[in-house]
Amino acid sequence: MSENHSVPPLYRSLECPLAAKNHLQGILWLRSLKHFRQIEGPRQDSEEGIGSYTIDGFLNVDVADERPIFPAFILCFGELPLPKFGKFILKLTQPEKLREQVAGRFPPGTKIAWHRVEYDKKLNLDSDPTPSVGWARKHFSKPEKFADEKEWRLVVFLPPPLRLLDDTIKPHVGNLQGIFRLEKGGE
């Protein structure tokens, strides 16, 4: 797992011209892990944000699977353009500048970092994960079947006791032209 280390230029695929325009204007939608677990289509991952696991047939339930104690909101990117997620493709040329602009819109104590997704998540484990492995498994891991996405996440952890009931936060972070560049415009 990587945290803010050598984040390469990344790509974000979007379904409509308004979403691309909003990104360039700095109107971003960060989604909860639960959101991605509930959507349909190629982005749906039934294990997204799940910390529960099974060892020797016994279920170990993470009580925060449905109601996170430290809610995470993410903006997803790929190391390669992924037209299957949308015909409008933006290239993020300055990942650290994006992180800084997003950070400027949240209260003190908010943790905002880049994380590269690992594709090693399984629900059946051989032993209990350590707390740090369990945390990474819940927030930054996906099953191997998603490995072609080569995903990076800009992750926002809100400070306690701040909790939101919504699965989406929509910060306006300021003009992102130059940080994002439109690579493909939906021909």
Short mmCIF file of C-alpha atoms in Angstrom, two decimals:
data_model
loop_
_atom_site.label_atom_id
_atom_site.label_comp_id
_atom_site.label_asym_id
_atom_site.label_seq_id
_atom_site.Cartn_x
_atom_site.Cartn_y
_atom_site.Cartn_z
CA MET A 1 0.00 0.00 0.00
CA SER A 2 1.22 3.45 -0.82
CA GLU A 3 0.39 6.64 1.01
CA ASN A 4 1.35 9.86 -0.79
CA HIS A 5 4.52 8.28 -2.21
CA SER A 6 5.34 8.80 -5.88
CA VAL A 7 1.79 9.17 -7.11
CA PRO A 8 2.01 8.99 -10.91
CA PRO A 9 -0.20 10.96 -13.30
CA LEU A 10 -3.63 9.35 -13.07
CA TYR A 11 -6.84 9.13 -15.09
CA ARG A 12 -10.48 9.55 -14.19
CA SER A 13 -13.26 8.37 -16.50
CA LEU A 14 -16.61 10.13 -16.38
CA GLU A 15 -19.96 9.43 -17.97
CA CYS A 16 -21.15 12.90 -18.98
CA PRO A 17 -19.80 16.29 -20.08
CA LEU A 18 -21.21 18.01 -16.97
CA ALA A 19 -19.15 15.76 -14.69
CA ALA A 20 -15.99 16.58 -16.68
CA LYS A 21 -16.79 20.31 -16.52
CA ASN A 22 -17.43 20.07 -12.76
CA HIS A 23 -14.04 18.41 -12.20
CA LEU A 24 -12.26 21.17 -14.11
CA GLN A 25 -14.15 23.75 -12.03
CA GLY A 26 -13.27 21.93 -8.79
CA ILE A 27 -16.75 20.63 -7.98
CA LEU A 28 -15.95 17.10 -6.83
CA TRP A 29 -18.11 14.28 -5.53
CA LEU A 30 -16.35 12.04 -3.02
CA ARG A 31 -18.23 8.85 -2.27
CA SER A 32 -18.33 6.54 0.72
CA LEU A 33 -17.07 2.99 0.44
CA LYS A 34 -20.64 1.85 1.11
CA HIS A 35 -21.78 3.74 -2.01
CA PHE A 36 -19.53 1.62 -4.23
CA ARG A 37 -20.79 -1.54 -2.55
CA GLN A 38 -24.37 -0.61 -3.48
CA ILE A 39 -24.09 0.60 -7.08
CA GLU A 40 -24.70 -1.65 -10.06
CA GLY A 41 -22.44 -2.28 -13.01
CA PRO A 42 -18.67 -2.68 -13.40
CA ARG A 43 -17.79 -0.47 -10.40
CA GLN A 44 -19.85 -2.48 -7.91
CA ASP A 45 -17.76 -4.37 -5.36
CA SER A 46 -19.75 -6.26 -2.71
CA GLU A 47 -16.65 -6.31 -0.47
CA GLU A 48 -15.93 -2.56 -0.65
CA GLY A 49 -15.39 -1.15 2.84
CA ILE A 50 -16.03 -4.53 4.48
CA GLY A 51 -13.74 -5.48 7.35
CA SER A 52 -15.57 -8.67 8.29
CA TYR A 53 -13.93 -11.99 7.45
CA THR A 54 -14.20 -15.73 8.04
CA ILE A 55 -11.62 -18.04 9.63
CA ASP A 56 -12.26 -21.79 9.69
CA GLY A 57 -15.95 -21.21 8.96
CA PHE A 58 -16.44 -18.69 11.78
CA LEU A 59 -17.55 -15.19 10.84
CA ASN A 60 -15.68 -12.30 12.50
CA VAL A 61 -17.97 -9.28 12.13
CA ASP A 62 -16.60 -5.76 11.88
CA VAL A 63 -19.30 -3.73 13.58
CA ALA A 64 -18.28 -0.68 11.54
CA ASP A 65 -19.01 -2.27 8.13
CA GLU A 66 -22.40 -0.55 7.85
CA ARG A 67 -21.83 2.44 10.15
CA PRO A 68 -18.17 3.47 9.95
CA ILE A 69 -16.65 4.91 13.09
CA PHE A 70 -14.17 6.86 10.95
CA PRO A 71 -16.03 7.45 7.67
CA ALA A 72 -13.90 7.39 4.53
CA PHE A 73 -14.82 9.19 1.33
CA ILE A 74 -12.92 8.49 -1.86
CA LEU A 75 -12.25 9.82 -5.33
CA CYS A 76 -11.09 6.98 -7.59
CA PHE A 77 -8.46 7.15 -10.34
CA GLY A 78 -6.63 4.65 -12.53
CA GLU A 79 -3.04 4.46 -13.70
CA LEU A 80 -4.49 3.98 -17.21
CA PRO A 81 -7.54 5.48 -18.94
CA LEU A 82 -10.56 3.21 -18.40
CA PRO A 83 -13.23 4.01 -21.03
CA LYS A 84 -15.48 1.29 -19.57
CA PHE A 85 -16.26 3.75 -16.75
CA GLY A 86 -17.07 6.70 -19.02
CA LYS A 87 -16.29 8.28 -22.37
CA PHE A 88 -14.93 11.49 -20.87
CA ILE A 89 -11.38 10.96 -19.63
CA LEU A 90 -9.47 13.43 -17.49
CA LYS A 91 -5.77 13.17 -16.81
CA LEU A 92 -4.67 14.23 -13.33
CA THR A 93 -1.25 15.72 -13.96
CA GLN A 94 -0.58 17.04 -10.44
CA PRO A 95 -1.92 14.60 -7.81
CA GLU A 96 -0.30 16.37 -4.85
CA LYS A 97 -1.79 19.74 -5.83
CA LEU A 98 -5.22 18.13 -6.00
CA ARG A 99 -4.72 16.67 -2.51
CA GLU A 100 -3.68 20.09 -1.20
CA GLN A 101 -6.72 21.84 -2.72
CA VAL A 102 -9.09 19.21 -1.34
CA ALA A 103 -7.41 19.45 2.09
CA GLY A 104 -8.07 23.19 2.14
CA ARG A 105 -11.83 22.56 2.13
CA PHE A 106 -12.06 20.36 5.22
CA PRO A 107 -11.83 21.08 8.96
CA PRO A 108 -8.64 20.59 10.98
CA GLY A 109 -8.05 16.97 11.92
CA THR A 110 -9.24 15.64 8.55
CA LYS A 111 -6.81 13.07 7.10
CA ILE A 112 -6.39 13.25 3.33
CA ALA A 113 -3.96 10.96 1.53
CA TRP A 114 -3.32 9.07 -1.67
CA HIS A 115 -3.45 5.28 -1.47
CA ARG A 116 -2.74 2.71 -4.14
CA VAL A 117 -5.25 -0.12 -4.05
CA GLU A 118 -3.93 -3.65 -3.47
CA TYR A 119 -5.76 -6.52 -5.16
CA ASP A 120 -5.44 -9.16 -2.47
CA LYS A 121 -8.75 -8.98 -0.62
CA LYS A 122 -10.42 -12.24 0.39
CA LEU A 123 -13.26 -12.87 2.81
CA ASN A 124 -11.82 -16.22 3.97
CA LEU A 125 -8.59 -15.72 5.91
CA ASP A 126 -6.14 -18.13 7.52
CA SER A 127 -5.57 -15.96 10.62
CA ASP A 128 -6.75 -12.74 12.22
CA PRO A 129 -5.23 -9.68 10.52
CA THR A 130 -3.27 -7.20 12.62
CA PRO A 131 -5.11 -3.92 13.22
CA SER A 132 -3.10 -2.10 10.52
CA VAL A 133 -3.59 -4.92 8.00
CA GLY A 134 -7.31 -5.00 8.82
CA TRP A 135 -7.56 -1.23 8.32
CA ALA A 136 -5.77 -1.37 4.96
CA ARG A 137 -7.80 -4.41 3.91
CA LYS A 138 -11.04 -2.56 4.63
CA HIS A 139 -10.13 0.75 2.96
CA PHE A 140 -7.48 0.09 0.32
CA SER A 141 -7.97 -3.52 -0.87
CA LYS A 142 -10.13 -5.08 -3.53
CA PRO A 143 -10.51 -8.63 -4.88
CA GLU A 144 -8.08 -9.70 -7.60
CA LYS A 145 -10.81 -9.60 -10.28
CA PHE A 146 -10.55 -5.77 -10.24
CA ALA A 147 -6.76 -5.68 -10.76
CA ASP A 148 -7.04 -4.29 -14.31
CA GLU A 149 -8.26 -0.99 -12.78
CA LYS A 150 -4.83 -0.21 -11.25
CA GLU A 151 -6.71 2.08 -8.90
CA TRP A 152 -5.48 4.90 -6.72
CA ARG A 153 -7.72 6.62 -4.21
CA LEU A 154 -7.71 10.09 -2.81
CA VAL A 155 -9.10 9.22 0.63
CA VAL A 156 -10.68 11.66 3.06
CA PHE A 157 -11.15 10.55 6.68
CA LEU A 158 -13.29 13.04 8.54
CA PRO A 159 -12.19 13.88 12.10
CA PRO A 160 -14.19 12.44 14.99
CA PRO A 161 -16.84 13.12 16.07
CA LEU A 162 -17.82 14.46 12.62
CA ARG A 163 -20.12 11.93 10.96
CA LEU A 164 -22.22 12.33 7.86
CA LEU A 165 -25.39 10.43 7.08
CA ASP A 166 -24.96 10.92 3.34
CA ASP A 167 -22.81 8.70 1.13
CA THR A 168 -21.53 11.67 -0.89
CA ILE A 169 -19.71 14.87 -0.01
CA LYS A 170 -19.40 17.60 -2.62
CA PRO A 171 -16.58 20.01 -1.83
CA HIS A 172 -15.93 22.96 -4.14
CA VAL A 173 -12.13 23.09 -4.12
CA GLY A 174 -11.47 25.85 -6.68
CA ASN A 175 -10.37 25.81 -10.30
CA LEU A 176 -8.56 22.60 -11.22
CA GLN A 177 -7.69 23.43 -14.82
CA GLY A 178 -4.03 22.60 -15.22
CA ILE A 179 -4.27 20.03 -12.44
CA PHE A 180 -6.79 18.10 -14.57
CA ARG A 181 -6.59 17.98 -18.35
CA LEU A 182 -9.34 16.68 -20.64
CA GLU A 183 -7.79 13.80 -22.59
CA LYS A 184 -10.89 12.49 -24.36
CA GLY A 185 -14.19 14.27 -24.76
CA GLY A 186 -16.79 11.67 -25.55
CA GLU A 187 -16.62 11.29 -29.32
#
